[in-house]
């Protein structure tokens, strides 16, 4: 295994990295020599499993630290970043910020039986799943934590431009996330940042399983996908890795489908 990131003392900061796409990205980047910092929010019952995952990441010969904290708190964000700065030392820099926060509301807009989306539901979802990307990027720029050639990556979905029941708040957040990412790509380019969104195909994660009707979505996607299968977290992690390589430096401001061609099929 080529560990091309090791000699540069690179780090990846992964928001929402204790499971799903974020954890898969952490594992893949660690395989190639990138040190890992994970910010997550999980109950105590999950910590044994998370500690084992961190030990597995460290077995690749990299450093791995984690913070079980509220990524939406400005005070706690600054505390995490100061701890990361200490851990990196004089030579370390963040090569990539990966945004994988999945804190969204999945209520319907209209229902005769269940609670419906409120204004506050939209605010919480958009703040967590979109605006937080800018908050963390801006804070890291202020503290000069990024490498001269850094990558800001986030995960979006087809829901940013298509309507799915119970997905309105998350869809609004994904659309906002893409817009924020584009402007990061434009306005932070002079500092060496490249920002891109990965449009992940339907992937079985804890967040996906919380969507009402998710089993129907899974069945439909398997029929629709040219390869007749779902996207895996490892598929997305491979794309994260590719976008972190030197050769991907000219990719900036893009929304990149990583879904085996789901988006081109009308089946």
PDB file of C-alpha atoms in Angstrom:
ATOM      1  CA  UNK A   1       0.000   0.000   0.000  1.00  0.00           C
ATOM      2  CA  UNK A   2       1.446   3.357  -1.060  1.00  0.00           C
ATOM      3  CA  UNK A   3       1.312   5.820   1.850  1.00  0.00           C
ATOM      4  CA  UNK A   4       1.740   8.958  -0.213  1.00  0.00           C
ATOM      5  CA  UNK A   5       0.390  11.306   2.464  1.00  0.00           C
ATOM      6  CA  UNK A   6       2.653  10.178   5.301  1.00  0.00           C
ATOM      7  CA  UNK A   7       5.778  12.185   4.441  1.00  0.00           C
ATOM      8  CA  UNK A   8       3.779  15.417   4.318  1.00  0.00           C
ATOM      9  CA  UNK A   9       2.417  15.049   7.888  1.00  0.00           C
ATOM     10  CA  UNK A  10      -1.082  15.528   6.498  1.00  0.00           C
ATOM     11  CA  UNK A  11      -4.242  15.310   8.580  1.00  0.00           C
ATOM     12  CA  UNK A  12      -7.887  14.800   7.709  1.00  0.00           C
ATOM     13  CA  UNK A  13     -10.511  16.434   9.902  1.00  0.00           C
ATOM     14  CA  UNK A  14     -13.760  14.504   9.491  1.00  0.00           C
ATOM     15  CA  UNK A  15     -16.993  15.938  10.848  1.00  0.00           C
ATOM     16  CA  UNK A  16     -19.366  13.054  11.511  1.00  0.00           C
ATOM     17  CA  UNK A  17     -16.645  10.452  11.172  1.00  0.00           C
ATOM     18  CA  UNK A  18     -17.752   7.771  13.613  1.00  0.00           C
ATOM     19  CA  UNK A  19     -19.915   5.834  11.143  1.00  0.00           C
ATOM     20  CA  UNK A  20     -21.130   5.654   7.553  1.00  0.00           C
ATOM     21  CA  UNK A  21     -19.400   7.688   4.860  1.00  0.00           C
ATOM     22  CA  UNK A  22     -17.231   9.628   7.286  1.00  0.00           C
ATOM     23  CA  UNK A  23     -15.782   6.528   8.927  1.00  0.00           C
ATOM     24  CA  UNK A  24     -15.182   4.861   5.566  1.00  0.00           C
ATOM     25  CA  UNK A  25     -13.283   7.977   4.434  1.00  0.00           C
ATOM     26  CA  UNK A  26     -11.212   7.933   7.620  1.00  0.00           C
ATOM     27  CA  UNK A  27     -10.245   4.303   7.057  1.00  0.00           C
ATOM     28  CA  UNK A  28      -9.285   4.871   3.425  1.00  0.00           C
ATOM     29  CA  UNK A  29      -7.201   7.978   4.062  1.00  0.00           C
ATOM     30  CA  UNK A  30      -5.422   6.314   6.982  1.00  0.00           C
ATOM     31  CA  UNK A  31      -4.454   3.426   4.698  1.00  0.00           C
ATOM     32  CA  UNK A  32      -2.566   5.960   2.602  1.00  0.00           C
ATOM     33  CA  UNK A  33      -0.769   7.597   5.504  1.00  0.00           C
ATOM     34  CA  UNK A  34      -3.060  10.458   6.499  1.00  0.00           C
ATOM     35  CA  UNK A  35      -3.526  11.207  10.185  1.00  0.00           C
ATOM     36  CA  UNK A  36      -7.142  11.367  11.304  1.00  0.00           C
ATOM     37  CA  UNK A  37      -9.158  13.656  13.551  1.00  0.00           C
ATOM     38  CA  UNK A  38     -12.811  12.700  13.968  1.00  0.00           C
ATOM     39  CA  UNK A  39     -15.524  14.909  15.428  1.00  0.00           C
ATOM     40  CA  UNK A  40     -18.695  13.020  16.267  1.00  0.00           C
ATOM     41  CA  UNK A  41     -21.747  13.020  18.518  1.00  0.00           C
ATOM     42  CA  UNK A  42     -22.630   9.585  19.892  1.00  0.00           C
ATOM     43  CA  UNK A  43     -24.060   8.061  23.091  1.00  0.00           C
ATOM     44  CA  UNK A  44     -21.820   6.213  25.530  1.00  0.00           C
ATOM     45  CA  UNK A  45     -23.067   2.821  24.356  1.00  0.00           C
ATOM     46  CA  UNK A  46     -21.348   3.466  21.007  1.00  0.00           C
ATOM     47  CA  UNK A  47     -17.961   4.343  22.460  1.00  0.00           C
ATOM     48  CA  UNK A  48     -16.549   0.813  22.706  1.00  0.00           C
ATOM     49  CA  UNK A  49     -17.195   0.282  18.999  1.00  0.00           C
ATOM     50  CA  UNK A  50     -15.782   3.707  18.125  1.00  0.00           C
ATOM     51  CA  UNK A  51     -12.631   3.079  20.198  1.00  0.00           C
ATOM     52  CA  UNK A  52     -12.076  -0.178  18.301  1.00  0.00           C
ATOM     53  CA  UNK A  53     -12.460   1.652  14.998  1.00  0.00           C
ATOM     54  CA  UNK A  54      -9.885   4.221  16.113  1.00  0.00           C
ATOM     55  CA  UNK A  55      -7.454   1.478  17.110  1.00  0.00           C
ATOM     56  CA  UNK A  56      -7.900  -0.109  13.664  1.00  0.00           C
ATOM     57  CA  UNK A  57      -7.149   3.244  12.039  1.00  0.00           C
ATOM     58  CA  UNK A  58      -4.011   3.658  14.186  1.00  0.00           C
ATOM     59  CA  UNK A  59      -2.823   0.209  13.112  1.00  0.00           C
ATOM     60  CA  UNK A  60      -1.927   1.824   9.779  1.00  0.00           C
ATOM     61  CA  UNK A  61       0.850   3.721  11.546  1.00  0.00           C
ATOM     62  CA  UNK A  62      -0.988   7.048  11.701  1.00  0.00           C
ATOM     63  CA  UNK A  63      -2.246   9.202  14.516  1.00  0.00           C
ATOM     64  CA  UNK A  64      -5.982   9.186  15.200  1.00  0.00           C
ATOM     65  CA  UNK A  65      -7.835  11.361  17.682  1.00  0.00           C
ATOM     66  CA  UNK A  66     -11.544  11.816  18.243  1.00  0.00           C
ATOM     67  CA  UNK A  67     -13.835  14.284  19.985  1.00  0.00           C
ATOM     68  CA  UNK A  68     -17.334  13.325  21.073  1.00  0.00           C
ATOM     69  CA  UNK A  69     -18.789  16.811  21.121  1.00  0.00           C
ATOM     70  CA  UNK A  70     -21.304  19.176  19.582  1.00  0.00           C
ATOM     71  CA  UNK A  71     -19.909  20.280  16.217  1.00  0.00           C
ATOM     72  CA  UNK A  72     -22.461  23.089  16.106  1.00  0.00           C
ATOM     73  CA  UNK A  73     -21.082  24.866  19.192  1.00  0.00           C
ATOM     74  CA  UNK A  74     -18.620  27.642  18.342  1.00  0.00           C
ATOM     75  CA  UNK A  75     -16.911  27.250  21.716  1.00  0.00           C
ATOM     76  CA  UNK A  76     -16.473  23.496  21.322  1.00  0.00           C
ATOM     77  CA  UNK A  77     -15.365  23.901  17.709  1.00  0.00           C
ATOM     78  CA  UNK A  78     -12.577  26.232  18.792  1.00  0.00           C
ATOM     79  CA  UNK A  79     -11.593  23.812  21.561  1.00  0.00           C
ATOM     80  CA  UNK A  80     -11.344  20.929  19.077  1.00  0.00           C
ATOM     81  CA  UNK A  81      -9.281  22.974  16.651  1.00  0.00           C
ATOM     82  CA  UNK A  82      -6.838  24.107  19.327  1.00  0.00           C
ATOM     83  CA  UNK A  83      -6.404  20.480  20.429  1.00  0.00           C
ATOM     84  CA  UNK A  84      -5.880  19.453  16.810  1.00  0.00           C
ATOM     85  CA  UNK A  85      -3.294  22.194  16.353  1.00  0.00           C
ATOM     86  CA  UNK A  86      -1.392  20.836  19.342  1.00  0.00           C
ATOM     87  CA  UNK A  87      -1.612  17.254  18.075  1.00  0.00           C
ATOM     88  CA  UNK A  88      -0.330  18.234  14.614  1.00  0.00           C
ATOM     89  CA  UNK A  89       2.734  19.987  16.000  1.00  0.00           C
ATOM     90  CA  UNK A  90       4.895  22.336  13.990  1.00  0.00           C
ATOM     91  CA  UNK A  91       4.920  20.299  10.762  1.00  0.00           C
ATOM     92  CA  UNK A  92       1.365  18.993  10.513  1.00  0.00           C
ATOM     93  CA  UNK A  93      -1.364  20.592   8.401  1.00  0.00           C
ATOM     94  CA  UNK A  94      -4.925  19.656   7.453  1.00  0.00           C
ATOM     95  CA  UNK A  95      -4.989  18.372   3.892  1.00  0.00           C
ATOM     96  CA  UNK A  96      -8.716  17.728   3.894  1.00  0.00           C
ATOM     97  CA  UNK A  97     -11.831  18.751   5.772  1.00  0.00           C
ATOM     98  CA  UNK A  98     -14.574  16.167   5.208  1.00  0.00           C
ATOM     99  CA  UNK A  99     -18.108  17.238   6.136  1.00  0.00           C
ATOM    100  CA  UNK A 100     -20.324  14.241   6.881  1.00  0.00           C
ATOM    101  CA  UNK A 101     -22.726  15.667   9.454  1.00  0.00           C
ATOM    102  CA  UNK A 102     -26.140  14.006   9.226  1.00  0.00           C
ATOM    103  CA  UNK A 103     -28.404  15.857  11.634  1.00  0.00           C
ATOM    104  CA  UNK A 104     -31.586  16.400   9.691  1.00  0.00           C
ATOM    105  CA  UNK A 105     -35.310  16.403  10.255  1.00  0.00           C
ATOM    106  CA  UNK A 106     -37.316  13.865   8.279  1.00  0.00           C
ATOM    107  CA  UNK A 107     -40.865  15.027   8.938  1.00  0.00           C
ATOM    108  CA  UNK A 108     -43.396  15.454   6.161  1.00  0.00           C
ATOM    109  CA  UNK A 109     -44.542  18.852   4.971  1.00  0.00           C
ATOM    110  CA  UNK A 110     -48.161  17.672   5.108  1.00  0.00           C
ATOM    111  CA  UNK A 111     -49.691  14.877   7.137  1.00  0.00           C
ATOM    112  CA  UNK A 112     -53.091  14.170   8.628  1.00  0.00           C
ATOM    113  CA  UNK A 113     -51.605  11.991  11.344  1.00  0.00           C
ATOM    114  CA  UNK A 114     -47.999  12.898  12.129  1.00  0.00           C
ATOM    115  CA  UNK A 115     -46.169  16.057  13.097  1.00  0.00           C
ATOM    116  CA  UNK A 116     -45.109  18.234  10.163  1.00  0.00           C
ATOM    117  CA  UNK A 117     -42.015  20.298   9.491  1.00  0.00           C
ATOM    118  CA  UNK A 118     -41.717  23.540  11.385  1.00  0.00           C
ATOM    119  CA  UNK A 119     -39.665  26.629  10.649  1.00  0.00           C
ATOM    120  CA  UNK A 120     -37.287  25.576  13.431  1.00  0.00           C
ATOM    121  CA  UNK A 121     -36.866  22.114  11.871  1.00  0.00           C
ATOM    122  CA  UNK A 122     -35.621  23.743   8.673  1.00  0.00           C
ATOM    123  CA  UNK A 123     -33.235  26.028  10.557  1.00  0.00           C
ATOM    124  CA  UNK A 124     -31.706  23.208  12.613  1.00  0.00           C
ATOM    125  CA  UNK A 125     -31.262  20.972   9.559  1.00  0.00           C
ATOM    126  CA  UNK A 126     -29.765  23.637   7.296  1.00  0.00           C
ATOM    127  CA  UNK A 127     -27.480  24.942  10.034  1.00  0.00           C
ATOM    128  CA  UNK A 128     -26.184  21.453  10.842  1.00  0.00           C
ATOM    129  CA  UNK A 129     -25.920  19.989   7.352  1.00  0.00           C
ATOM    130  CA  UNK A 130     -24.870  23.055   5.353  1.00  0.00           C
ATOM    131  CA  UNK A 131     -23.850  26.231   7.164  1.00  0.00           C
ATOM    132  CA  UNK A 132     -21.564  24.299   9.516  1.00  0.00           C
ATOM    133  CA  UNK A 133     -19.289  23.577   6.543  1.00  0.00           C
ATOM    134  CA  UNK A 134     -18.578  27.291   6.250  1.00  0.00           C
ATOM    135  CA  UNK A 135     -18.227  27.733  10.025  1.00  0.00           C
ATOM    136  CA  UNK A 136     -15.548  25.051  10.276  1.00  0.00           C
ATOM    137  CA  UNK A 137     -13.752  26.181   7.115  1.00  0.00           C
ATOM    138  CA  UNK A 138     -13.641  29.778   8.281  1.00  0.00           C
ATOM    139  CA  UNK A 139     -12.404  28.815  11.759  1.00  0.00           C
ATOM    140  CA  UNK A 140      -9.652  26.640  10.295  1.00  0.00           C
ATOM    141  CA  UNK A 141      -8.550  29.414   7.950  1.00  0.00           C
ATOM    142  CA  UNK A 142      -8.421  31.819  10.872  1.00  0.00           C
ATOM    143  CA  UNK A 143      -6.151  29.440  12.815  1.00  0.00           C
ATOM    144  CA  UNK A 144      -4.025  28.685   9.708  1.00  0.00           C
ATOM    145  CA  UNK A 145      -4.548  24.928  10.005  1.00  0.00           C
ATOM    146  CA  UNK A 146      -4.924  24.117   6.304  1.00  0.00           C
ATOM    147  CA  UNK A 147      -2.093  22.863   4.112  1.00  0.00           C
ATOM    148  CA  UNK A 148      -1.125  25.147   1.191  1.00  0.00           C
ATOM    149  CA  UNK A 149      -3.069  22.790  -1.107  1.00  0.00           C
ATOM    150  CA  UNK A 150      -6.122  21.727   0.887  1.00  0.00           C
ATOM    151  CA  UNK A 151      -9.414  20.039   0.012  1.00  0.00           C
ATOM    152  CA  UNK A 152     -12.843  20.797   1.485  1.00  0.00           C
ATOM    153  CA  UNK A 153     -15.188  17.898   0.724  1.00  0.00           C
ATOM    154  CA  UNK A 154     -18.836  17.365   1.583  1.00  0.00           C
ATOM    155  CA  UNK A 155     -21.551  14.847   0.780  1.00  0.00           C
ATOM    156  CA  UNK A 156     -24.701  15.754  -1.093  1.00  0.00           C
ATOM    157  CA  UNK A 157     -27.433  13.740  -2.810  1.00  0.00           C
ATOM    158  CA  UNK A 158     -29.877  13.849  -5.694  1.00  0.00           C
ATOM    159  CA  UNK A 159     -32.346  15.190  -3.155  1.00  0.00           C
ATOM    160  CA  UNK A 160     -30.747  18.614  -3.591  1.00  0.00           C
ATOM    161  CA  UNK A 161     -32.617  18.943  -6.888  1.00  0.00           C
ATOM    162  CA  UNK A 162     -35.360  16.286  -6.678  1.00  0.00           C
ATOM    163  CA  UNK A 163     -38.358  16.048  -4.364  1.00  0.00           C
ATOM    164  CA  UNK A 164     -38.705  13.047  -2.051  1.00  0.00           C
ATOM    165  CA  UNK A 165     -41.378  12.718   0.619  1.00  0.00           C
ATOM    166  CA  UNK A 166     -40.151  13.521   4.141  1.00  0.00           C
ATOM    167  CA  UNK A 167     -36.888  14.882   2.686  1.00  0.00           C
ATOM    168  CA  UNK A 168     -37.759  18.575   2.327  1.00  0.00           C
ATOM    169  CA  UNK A 169     -35.586  19.915   5.157  1.00  0.00           C
ATOM    170  CA  UNK A 170     -32.600  17.744   4.214  1.00  0.00           C
ATOM    171  CA  UNK A 171     -33.084  18.619   0.524  1.00  0.00           C
ATOM    172  CA  UNK A 172     -32.966  22.316   1.388  1.00  0.00           C
ATOM    173  CA  UNK A 173     -29.799  21.693   3.385  1.00  0.00           C
ATOM    174  CA  UNK A 174     -28.160  19.766   0.529  1.00  0.00           C
ATOM    175  CA  UNK A 175     -28.959  22.545  -1.945  1.00  0.00           C
ATOM    176  CA  UNK A 176     -27.497  25.097   0.476  1.00  0.00           C
ATOM    177  CA  UNK A 177     -24.453  22.874   1.040  1.00  0.00           C
ATOM    178  CA  UNK A 178     -23.716  22.809  -2.677  1.00  0.00           C
ATOM    179  CA  UNK A 179     -24.057  26.597  -2.921  1.00  0.00           C
ATOM    180  CA  UNK A 180     -21.780  27.152   0.079  1.00  0.00           C
ATOM    181  CA  UNK A 181     -19.213  24.717  -1.311  1.00  0.00           C
ATOM    182  CA  UNK A 182     -19.146  26.556  -4.644  1.00  0.00           C
ATOM    183  CA  UNK A 183     -18.462  29.854  -2.942  1.00  0.00           C
ATOM    184  CA  UNK A 184     -15.760  28.350  -0.738  1.00  0.00           C
ATOM    185  CA  UNK A 185     -14.197  27.109  -3.976  1.00  0.00           C
ATOM    186  CA  UNK A 186     -14.289  30.631  -5.366  1.00  0.00           C
ATOM    187  CA  UNK A 187     -13.505  32.839  -2.392  1.00  0.00           C
ATOM    188  CA  UNK A 188     -10.894  30.697  -0.627  1.00  0.00           C
ATOM    189  CA  UNK A 189      -9.022  29.697  -3.790  1.00  0.00           C
ATOM    190  CA  UNK A 190      -6.337  32.357  -3.171  1.00  0.00           C
ATOM    191  CA  UNK A 191      -5.491  30.468   0.041  1.00  0.00           C
ATOM    192  CA  UNK A 192      -5.096  27.164  -1.799  1.00  0.00           C
ATOM    193  CA  UNK A 193      -8.427  25.588  -0.861  1.00  0.00           C
ATOM    194  CA  UNK A 194     -10.320  23.422  -3.332  1.00  0.00           C
ATOM    195  CA  UNK A 195     -13.942  22.647  -2.441  1.00  0.00           C
ATOM    196  CA  UNK A 196     -16.121  19.953  -4.005  1.00  0.00           C
ATOM    197  CA  UNK A 197     -19.316  18.083  -3.201  1.00  0.00           C
ATOM    198  CA  UNK A 198     -19.572  14.351  -3.723  1.00  0.00           C
ATOM    199  CA  UNK A 199     -23.090  13.396  -4.792  1.00  0.00           C
ATOM    200  CA  UNK A 200     -23.342   9.982  -3.213  1.00  0.00           C
ATOM    201  CA  UNK A 201     -25.655   7.361  -4.624  1.00  0.00           C
ATOM    202  CA  UNK A 202     -28.167   5.629  -2.370  1.00  0.00           C
ATOM    203  CA  UNK A 203     -26.099   4.038   0.380  1.00  0.00           C
ATOM    204  CA  UNK A 204     -27.284   1.934   3.295  1.00  0.00           C
ATOM    205  CA  UNK A 205     -26.210   3.951   6.323  1.00  0.00           C
ATOM    206  CA  UNK A 206     -27.839   4.657   9.676  1.00  0.00           C
ATOM    207  CA  UNK A 207     -29.064   8.002   8.315  1.00  0.00           C
ATOM    208  CA  UNK A 208     -30.507   6.411   5.181  1.00  0.00           C
ATOM    209  CA  UNK A 209     -32.423   3.843   7.196  1.00  0.00           C
ATOM    210  CA  UNK A 210     -34.127   6.617   9.156  1.00  0.00           C
ATOM    211  CA  UNK A 211     -35.869   7.957   6.021  1.00  0.00           C
ATOM    212  CA  UNK A 212     -39.510   6.798   5.895  1.00  0.00           C
ATOM    213  CA  UNK A 213     -39.917   4.465   2.926  1.00  0.00           C
ATOM    214  CA  UNK A 214     -36.165   3.815   2.684  1.00  0.00           C
ATOM    215  CA  UNK A 215     -36.736   0.152   1.731  1.00  0.00           C
ATOM    216  CA  UNK A 216     -38.726   1.249  -1.315  1.00  0.00           C
ATOM    217  CA  UNK A 217     -35.923   3.660  -2.271  1.00  0.00           C
ATOM    218  CA  UNK A 218     -33.379   0.845  -1.980  1.00  0.00           C
ATOM    219  CA  UNK A 219     -35.439  -1.521  -4.147  1.00  0.00           C
ATOM    220  CA  UNK A 220     -35.996   1.142  -6.815  1.00  0.00           C
ATOM    221  CA  UNK A 221     -32.327   2.140  -6.838  1.00  0.00           C
ATOM    222  CA  UNK A 222     -31.131  -1.420  -7.431  1.00  0.00           C
ATOM    223  CA  UNK A 223     -33.372  -1.571 -10.495  1.00  0.00           C
ATOM    224  CA  UNK A 224     -32.333   1.865 -11.703  1.00  0.00           C
ATOM    225  CA  UNK A 225     -28.579   1.671 -11.218  1.00  0.00           C
ATOM    226  CA  UNK A 226     -26.689   0.539 -14.358  1.00  0.00           C
ATOM    227  CA  UNK A 227     -24.711  -1.885 -12.176  1.00  0.00           C
ATOM    228  CA  UNK A 228     -27.808  -3.130 -10.345  1.00  0.00           C
ATOM    229  CA  UNK A 229     -26.407  -2.412  -6.914  1.00  0.00           C
ATOM    230  CA  UNK A 230     -26.316   0.293  -4.278  1.00  0.00           C
ATOM    231  CA  UNK A 231     -23.406   2.613  -3.599  1.00  0.00           C
ATOM    232  CA  UNK A 232     -21.234   1.517  -0.661  1.00  0.00           C
ATOM    233  CA  UNK A 233     -19.450   3.713   1.876  1.00  0.00           C
ATOM    234  CA  UNK A 234     -16.206   2.376   0.412  1.00  0.00           C
ATOM    235  CA  UNK A 235     -17.167   3.691  -3.054  1.00  0.00           C
ATOM    236  CA  UNK A 236     -17.476   7.164  -1.558  1.00  0.00           C
ATOM    237  CA  UNK A 237     -14.287   6.786   0.476  1.00  0.00           C
ATOM    238  CA  UNK A 238     -12.399   5.931  -2.725  1.00  0.00           C
ATOM    239  CA  UNK A 239     -13.633   9.181  -4.283  1.00  0.00           C
ATOM    240  CA  UNK A 240     -12.563  11.140  -1.200  1.00  0.00           C
ATOM    241  CA  UNK A 241      -9.105   9.616  -1.481  1.00  0.00           C
ATOM    242  CA  UNK A 242      -8.836  10.447  -5.196  1.00  0.00           C
ATOM    243  CA  UNK A 243      -9.853  14.068  -4.586  1.00  0.00           C
ATOM    244  CA  UNK A 244      -7.143  14.368  -1.921  1.00  0.00           C
ATOM    245  CA  UNK A 245      -4.363  13.367  -4.299  1.00  0.00           C
ATOM    246  CA  UNK A 246      -2.062  15.952  -5.884  1.00  0.00           C
ATOM    247  CA  UNK A 247      -3.427  15.053  -9.312  1.00  0.00           C
ATOM    248  CA  UNK A 248      -6.919  16.277  -8.310  1.00  0.00           C
ATOM    249  CA  UNK A 249      -5.770  19.833  -7.582  1.00  0.00           C
ATOM    250  CA  UNK A 250      -7.538  21.296 -10.635  1.00  0.00           C
ATOM    251  CA  UNK A 251     -10.953  19.945  -9.620  1.00  0.00           C
ATOM    252  CA  UNK A 252     -12.701  22.784  -7.817  1.00  0.00           C
ATOM    253  CA  UNK A 253     -16.276  23.933  -7.268  1.00  0.00           C
ATOM    254  CA  UNK A 254     -17.817  20.728  -8.622  1.00  0.00           C
ATOM    255  CA  UNK A 255     -20.687  18.461  -7.660  1.00  0.00           C
ATOM    256  CA  UNK A 256     -19.385  15.019  -8.599  1.00  0.00           C
ATOM    257  CA  UNK A 257     -21.789  12.047  -8.895  1.00  0.00           C
ATOM    258  CA  UNK A 258     -20.315   8.924  -7.325  1.00  0.00           C
ATOM    259  CA  UNK A 259     -23.159   6.510  -7.862  1.00  0.00           C
ATOM    260  CA  UNK A 260     -22.368   4.087 -10.695  1.00  0.00           C
ATOM    261  CA  UNK A 261     -24.561   6.112 -13.035  1.00  0.00           C
ATOM    262  CA  UNK A 262     -27.811   6.285 -11.037  1.00  0.00           C
ATOM    263  CA  UNK A 263     -28.305   9.906 -12.070  1.00  0.00           C
ATOM    264  CA  UNK A 264     -28.311   9.098 -15.818  1.00  0.00           C
ATOM    265  CA  UNK A 265     -30.923   6.353 -15.641  1.00  0.00           C
ATOM    266  CA  UNK A 266     -34.661   6.928 -15.940  1.00  0.00           C
ATOM    267  CA  UNK A 267     -35.648   3.358 -15.052  1.00  0.00           C
TER     268      UNK A 267
END
